[in-house]
PDB file of N, CA and C in Angstrom:
ATOM      1  N   ARG A   1      13.981 -14.384 -11.021  1.00 69.00           N
ATOM      2  CA  ARG A   1      13.903 -13.041 -10.467  1.00 69.00           C
ATOM      3  C   ARG A   1      13.102 -13.039  -9.200  1.00 69.00           C
ATOM      4  N   GLY A   2      13.471 -12.153  -8.329  1.00 78.00           N
ATOM      5  CA  GLY A   2      12.736 -12.031  -7.030  1.00 78.00           C
ATOM      6  C   GLY A   2      11.521 -11.193  -7.185  1.00 78.00           C
ATOM      7  N   ARG A   3      10.744 -11.165  -6.145  1.00 82.00           N
ATOM      8  CA  ARG A   3       9.505 -10.406  -6.160  1.00 82.00           C
ATOM      9  C   ARG A   3       9.848  -8.944  -5.918  1.00 82.00           C
ATOM     10  N   ARG A   4       9.147  -8.044  -6.590  1.00 80.00           N
ATOM     11  CA  ARG A   4       9.381  -6.608  -6.417  1.00 80.00           C
ATOM     12  C   ARG A   4       8.754  -6.131  -5.125  1.00 80.00           C
ATOM     13  N   VAL A   5       9.476  -5.257  -4.454  1.00 82.00           N
ATOM     14  CA  VAL A   5       9.018  -4.702  -3.182  1.00 82.00           C
ATOM     15  C   VAL A   5       8.281  -3.384  -3.464  1.00 82.00           C
ATOM     16  N   CYS A   6       7.099  -3.222  -2.967  1.00 78.00           N
ATOM     17  CA  CYS A   6       6.361  -1.977  -3.110  1.00 78.00           C
ATOM     18  C   CYS A   6       6.870  -0.977  -2.093  1.00 78.00           C
ATOM     19  N   THR A   7       7.340   0.195  -2.580  1.00 78.00           N
ATOM     20  CA  THR A   7       7.875   1.177  -1.668  1.00 78.00           C
ATOM     21  C   THR A   7       7.003   2.380  -1.484  1.00 78.00           C
ATOM     22  N   THR A   8       5.822   2.390  -2.159  1.00 79.00           N
ATOM     23  CA  THR A   8       4.917   3.483  -2.071  1.00 79.00           C
ATOM     24  C   THR A   8       3.727   3.193  -1.129  1.00 79.00           C
ATOM     25  N   ASP A   9       3.502   4.061  -0.141  1.00 80.00           N
ATOM     26  CA  ASP A   9       2.423   3.927   0.764  1.00 80.00           C
ATOM     27  C   ASP A   9       1.396   5.034   0.490  1.00 80.00           C
ATOM     28  N   SER A  10       0.437   4.801  -0.320  1.00 80.00           N
ATOM     29  CA  SER A  10      -0.557   5.859  -0.701  1.00 80.00           C
ATOM     30  C   SER A  10      -1.605   6.068   0.363  1.00 80.00           C
ATOM     31  N   LYS A  11      -1.598   5.256   1.409  1.00 85.00           N
ATOM     32  CA  LYS A  11      -2.585   5.395   2.494  1.00 85.00           C
ATOM     33  C   LYS A  11      -1.932   5.971   3.759  1.00 85.00           C
ATOM     34  N   HIS A  12      -0.925   6.806   3.618  1.00 83.00           N
ATOM     35  CA  HIS A  12      -0.222   7.382   4.745  1.00 83.00           C
ATOM     36  C   HIS A  12      -1.092   8.488   5.375  1.00 83.00           C
ATOM     37  N   GLY A  13      -0.730   8.850   6.559  1.00 88.00           N
ATOM     38  CA  GLY A  13      -1.502   9.875   7.274  1.00 88.00           C
ATOM     39  C   GLY A  13      -0.812  11.249   7.192  1.00 88.00           C
ATOM     40  N   LEU A  14       0.179  11.410   6.350  1.00 86.00           N
ATOM     41  CA  LEU A  14       0.907  12.640   6.258  1.00 86.00           C
ATOM     42  C   LEU A  14       0.122  13.677   5.364  1.00 86.00           C
ATOM     43  N   PRO A  15       0.322  14.975   5.603  1.00 88.00           N
ATOM     44  CA  PRO A  15      -0.369  15.971   4.790  1.00 88.00           C
ATOM     45  C   PRO A  15       0.179  15.954   3.378  1.00 88.00           C
ATOM     46  N   VAL A  16      -0.761  16.266   2.413  1.00 84.00           N
ATOM     47  CA  VAL A  16      -0.364  16.332   1.017  1.00 84.00           C
ATOM     48  C   VAL A  16      -0.334  17.813   0.615  1.00 84.00           C
ATOM     49  N   ALA A  17       0.701  18.204  -0.108  1.00 82.00           N
ATOM     50  CA  ALA A  17       0.866  19.586  -0.532  1.00 82.00           C
ATOM     51  C   ALA A  17      -0.312  20.036  -1.397  1.00 82.00           C
ATOM     52  N   PRO A  18      -0.748  21.242  -1.274  1.00 87.00           N
ATOM     53  CA  PRO A  18      -1.850  21.767  -2.060  1.00 87.00           C
ATOM     54  C   PRO A  18      -1.428  21.928  -3.539  1.00 87.00           C
ATOM     55  N   ASN A  19      -2.374  21.837  -4.458  1.00 86.00           N
ATOM     56  CA  ASN A  19      -2.134  22.000  -5.868  1.00 86.00           C
ATOM     57  C   ASN A  19      -2.232  23.472  -6.254  1.00 86.00           C
ATOM     58  N   VAL A  20      -1.243  24.245  -5.863  1.00 83.00           N
ATOM     59  CA  VAL A  20      -1.301  25.707  -6.174  1.00 83.00           C
ATOM     60  C   VAL A  20      -1.117  26.034  -7.621  1.00 83.00           C
ATOM     61  N   LEU A  21      -0.452  25.172  -8.374  1.00 81.00           N
ATOM     62  CA  LEU A  21      -0.275  25.410  -9.816  1.00 81.00           C
ATOM     63  C   LEU A  21      -1.559  25.198 -10.566  1.00 81.00           C
ATOM     64  N   ASN A  22      -2.401  24.272 -10.112  1.00 84.00           N
ATOM     65  CA  ASN A  22      -3.696  23.969 -10.732  1.00 84.00           C
ATOM     66  C   ASN A  22      -3.596  23.809 -12.239  1.00 84.00           C
ATOM     67  N   ARG A  23      -2.570  23.089 -12.663  1.00 81.00           N
ATOM     68  CA  ARG A  23      -2.300  22.779 -14.083  1.00 81.00           C
ATOM     69  C   ARG A  23      -2.211  23.999 -14.990  1.00 81.00           C
ATOM     70  N   ASN A  24      -1.874  25.155 -14.423  1.00 78.00           N
ATOM     71  CA  ASN A  24      -1.729  26.399 -15.252  1.00 78.00           C
ATOM     72  C   ASN A  24      -0.244  26.439 -15.703  1.00 78.00           C
ATOM     73  N   PHE A  25       0.053  25.825 -16.840  1.00 77.00           N
ATOM     74  CA  PHE A  25       1.400  25.725 -17.308  1.00 77.00           C
ATOM     75  C   PHE A  25       1.768  26.883 -18.247  1.00 77.00           C
ATOM     76  N   CYS A  26       0.938  27.860 -18.341  1.00 84.00           N
ATOM     77  CA  CYS A  26       1.208  29.047 -19.179  1.00 84.00           C
ATOM     78  C   CYS A  26       1.177  30.334 -18.326  1.00 84.00           C
ATOM     79  N   PRO A  27       2.257  30.606 -17.569  1.00 83.00           N
ATOM     80  CA  PRO A  27       2.227  31.810 -16.693  1.00 83.00           C
ATOM     81  C   PRO A  27       2.148  33.108 -17.493  1.00 83.00           C
ATOM     82  N   GLU A  28       1.699  34.152 -16.829  1.00 87.00           N
ATOM     83  CA  GLU A  28       1.525  35.418 -17.473  1.00 87.00           C
ATOM     84  C   GLU A  28       2.850  36.129 -17.814  1.00 87.00           C
ATOM     85  N   ALA A  29       3.866  35.835 -17.070  1.00 91.00           N
ATOM     86  CA  ALA A  29       5.206  36.441 -17.276  1.00 91.00           C
ATOM     87  C   ALA A  29       6.303  35.469 -16.978  1.00 91.00           C
ATOM     88  N   PRO A  30       7.486  35.716 -17.508  1.00 90.00           N
ATOM     89  CA  PRO A  30       8.608  34.839 -17.197  1.00 90.00           C
ATOM     90  C   PRO A  30       8.912  34.813 -15.699  1.00 90.00           C
ATOM     91  N   ASN A  31       9.459  33.722 -15.247  1.00 90.00           N
ATOM     92  CA  ASN A  31       9.957  33.586 -13.882  1.00 90.00           C
ATOM     93  C   ASN A  31       8.827  33.695 -12.820  1.00 90.00           C
ATOM     94  N   ARG A  32       7.610  33.332 -13.184  1.00 86.00           N
ATOM     95  CA  ARG A  32       6.471  33.414 -12.250  1.00 86.00           C
ATOM     96  C   ARG A  32       6.172  32.069 -11.612  1.00 86.00           C
ATOM     97  N   THR A  33       6.384  30.963 -12.336  1.00 84.00           N
ATOM     98  CA  THR A  33       5.995  29.639 -11.853  1.00 84.00           C
ATOM     99  C   THR A  33       7.250  28.750 -11.837  1.00 84.00           C
ATOM    100  N   TRP A  34       7.499  28.194 -10.664  1.00 85.00           N
ATOM    101  CA  TRP A  34       8.640  27.276 -10.541  1.00 85.00           C
ATOM    102  C   TRP A  34       8.067  25.954 -10.026  1.00 85.00           C
ATOM    103  N   ALA A  35       8.642  24.863 -10.505  1.00 81.00           N
ATOM    104  CA  ALA A  35       8.252  23.530 -10.038  1.00 81.00           C
ATOM    105  C   ALA A  35       9.530  22.669  -9.979  1.00 81.00           C
ATOM    106  N   THR A  36       9.368  21.588  -9.191  1.00 83.00           N
ATOM    107  CA  THR A  36      10.478  20.676  -9.069  1.00 83.00           C
ATOM    108  C   THR A  36       9.951  19.238  -8.955  1.00 83.00           C
ATOM    109  N   ASP A  37      10.755  18.293  -9.155  1.00 80.00           N
ATOM    110  CA  ASP A  37      10.382  16.894  -9.028  1.00 80.00           C
ATOM    111  C   ASP A  37      11.515  16.136  -8.392  1.00 80.00           C
ATOM    112  N   ILE A  38      11.142  15.254  -7.443  1.00 80.00           N
ATOM    113  CA  ILE A  38      12.185  14.396  -6.848  1.00 80.00           C
ATOM    114  C   ILE A  38      11.982  13.002  -7.368  1.00 80.00           C
ATOM    115  N   SER A  39      12.948  12.540  -8.111  1.00 78.00           N
ATOM    116  CA  SER A  39      12.847  11.206  -8.691  1.00 78.00           C
ATOM    117  C   SER A  39      13.998  10.360  -8.173  1.00 78.00           C
ATOM    118  N   VAL A  40      13.724   9.106  -7.856  1.00 77.00           N
ATOM    119  CA  VAL A  40      14.759   8.199  -7.375  1.00 77.00           C
ATOM    120  C   VAL A  40      14.958   7.139  -8.457  1.00 77.00           C
ATOM    121  N   PRO A  41      16.079   7.136  -9.145  1.00 76.00           N
ATOM    122  CA  PRO A  41      16.292   6.111 -10.175  1.00 76.00           C
ATOM    123  C   PRO A  41      16.356   4.724  -9.563  1.00 76.00           C
ATOM    124  N   GLN A  42      15.875   3.770 -10.323  1.00 74.00           N
ATOM    125  CA  GLN A  42      15.852   2.366  -9.845  1.00 74.00           C
ATOM    126  C   GLN A  42      17.252   1.846  -9.938  1.00 74.00           C
ATOM    127  N   GLN A  43      17.733   1.177  -8.898  1.00 73.00           N
ATOM    128  CA  GLN A  43      19.094   0.639  -8.844  1.00 73.00           C
ATOM    129  C   GLN A  43      19.022  -0.859  -8.846  1.00 73.00           C
ATOM    130  N   ALA A  44      19.998  -1.468  -9.489  1.00 69.00           N
ATOM    131  CA  ALA A  44      20.084  -2.917  -9.559  1.00 69.00           C
ATOM    132  C   ALA A  44      20.515  -3.418  -8.173  1.00 69.00           C
ATOM    133  N   ALA A  45      19.986  -4.511  -7.789  1.00 63.00           N
ATOM    134  CA  ALA A  45      20.321  -5.082  -6.445  1.00 63.00           C
ATOM    135  C   ALA A  45      21.671  -5.731  -6.470  1.00 63.00           C
TER     136      ALA A  45
END
């Protein structure tokens, strides 16, 4: 097997989005808090 390539650069100079949810996963009313996630599935070479 080949060596895995690291694709994450945690020392980038780009701005990081603020944590506006602040781990409050129990909103006061329905349809108040929306979240999303972008995931890239690993693909075979």
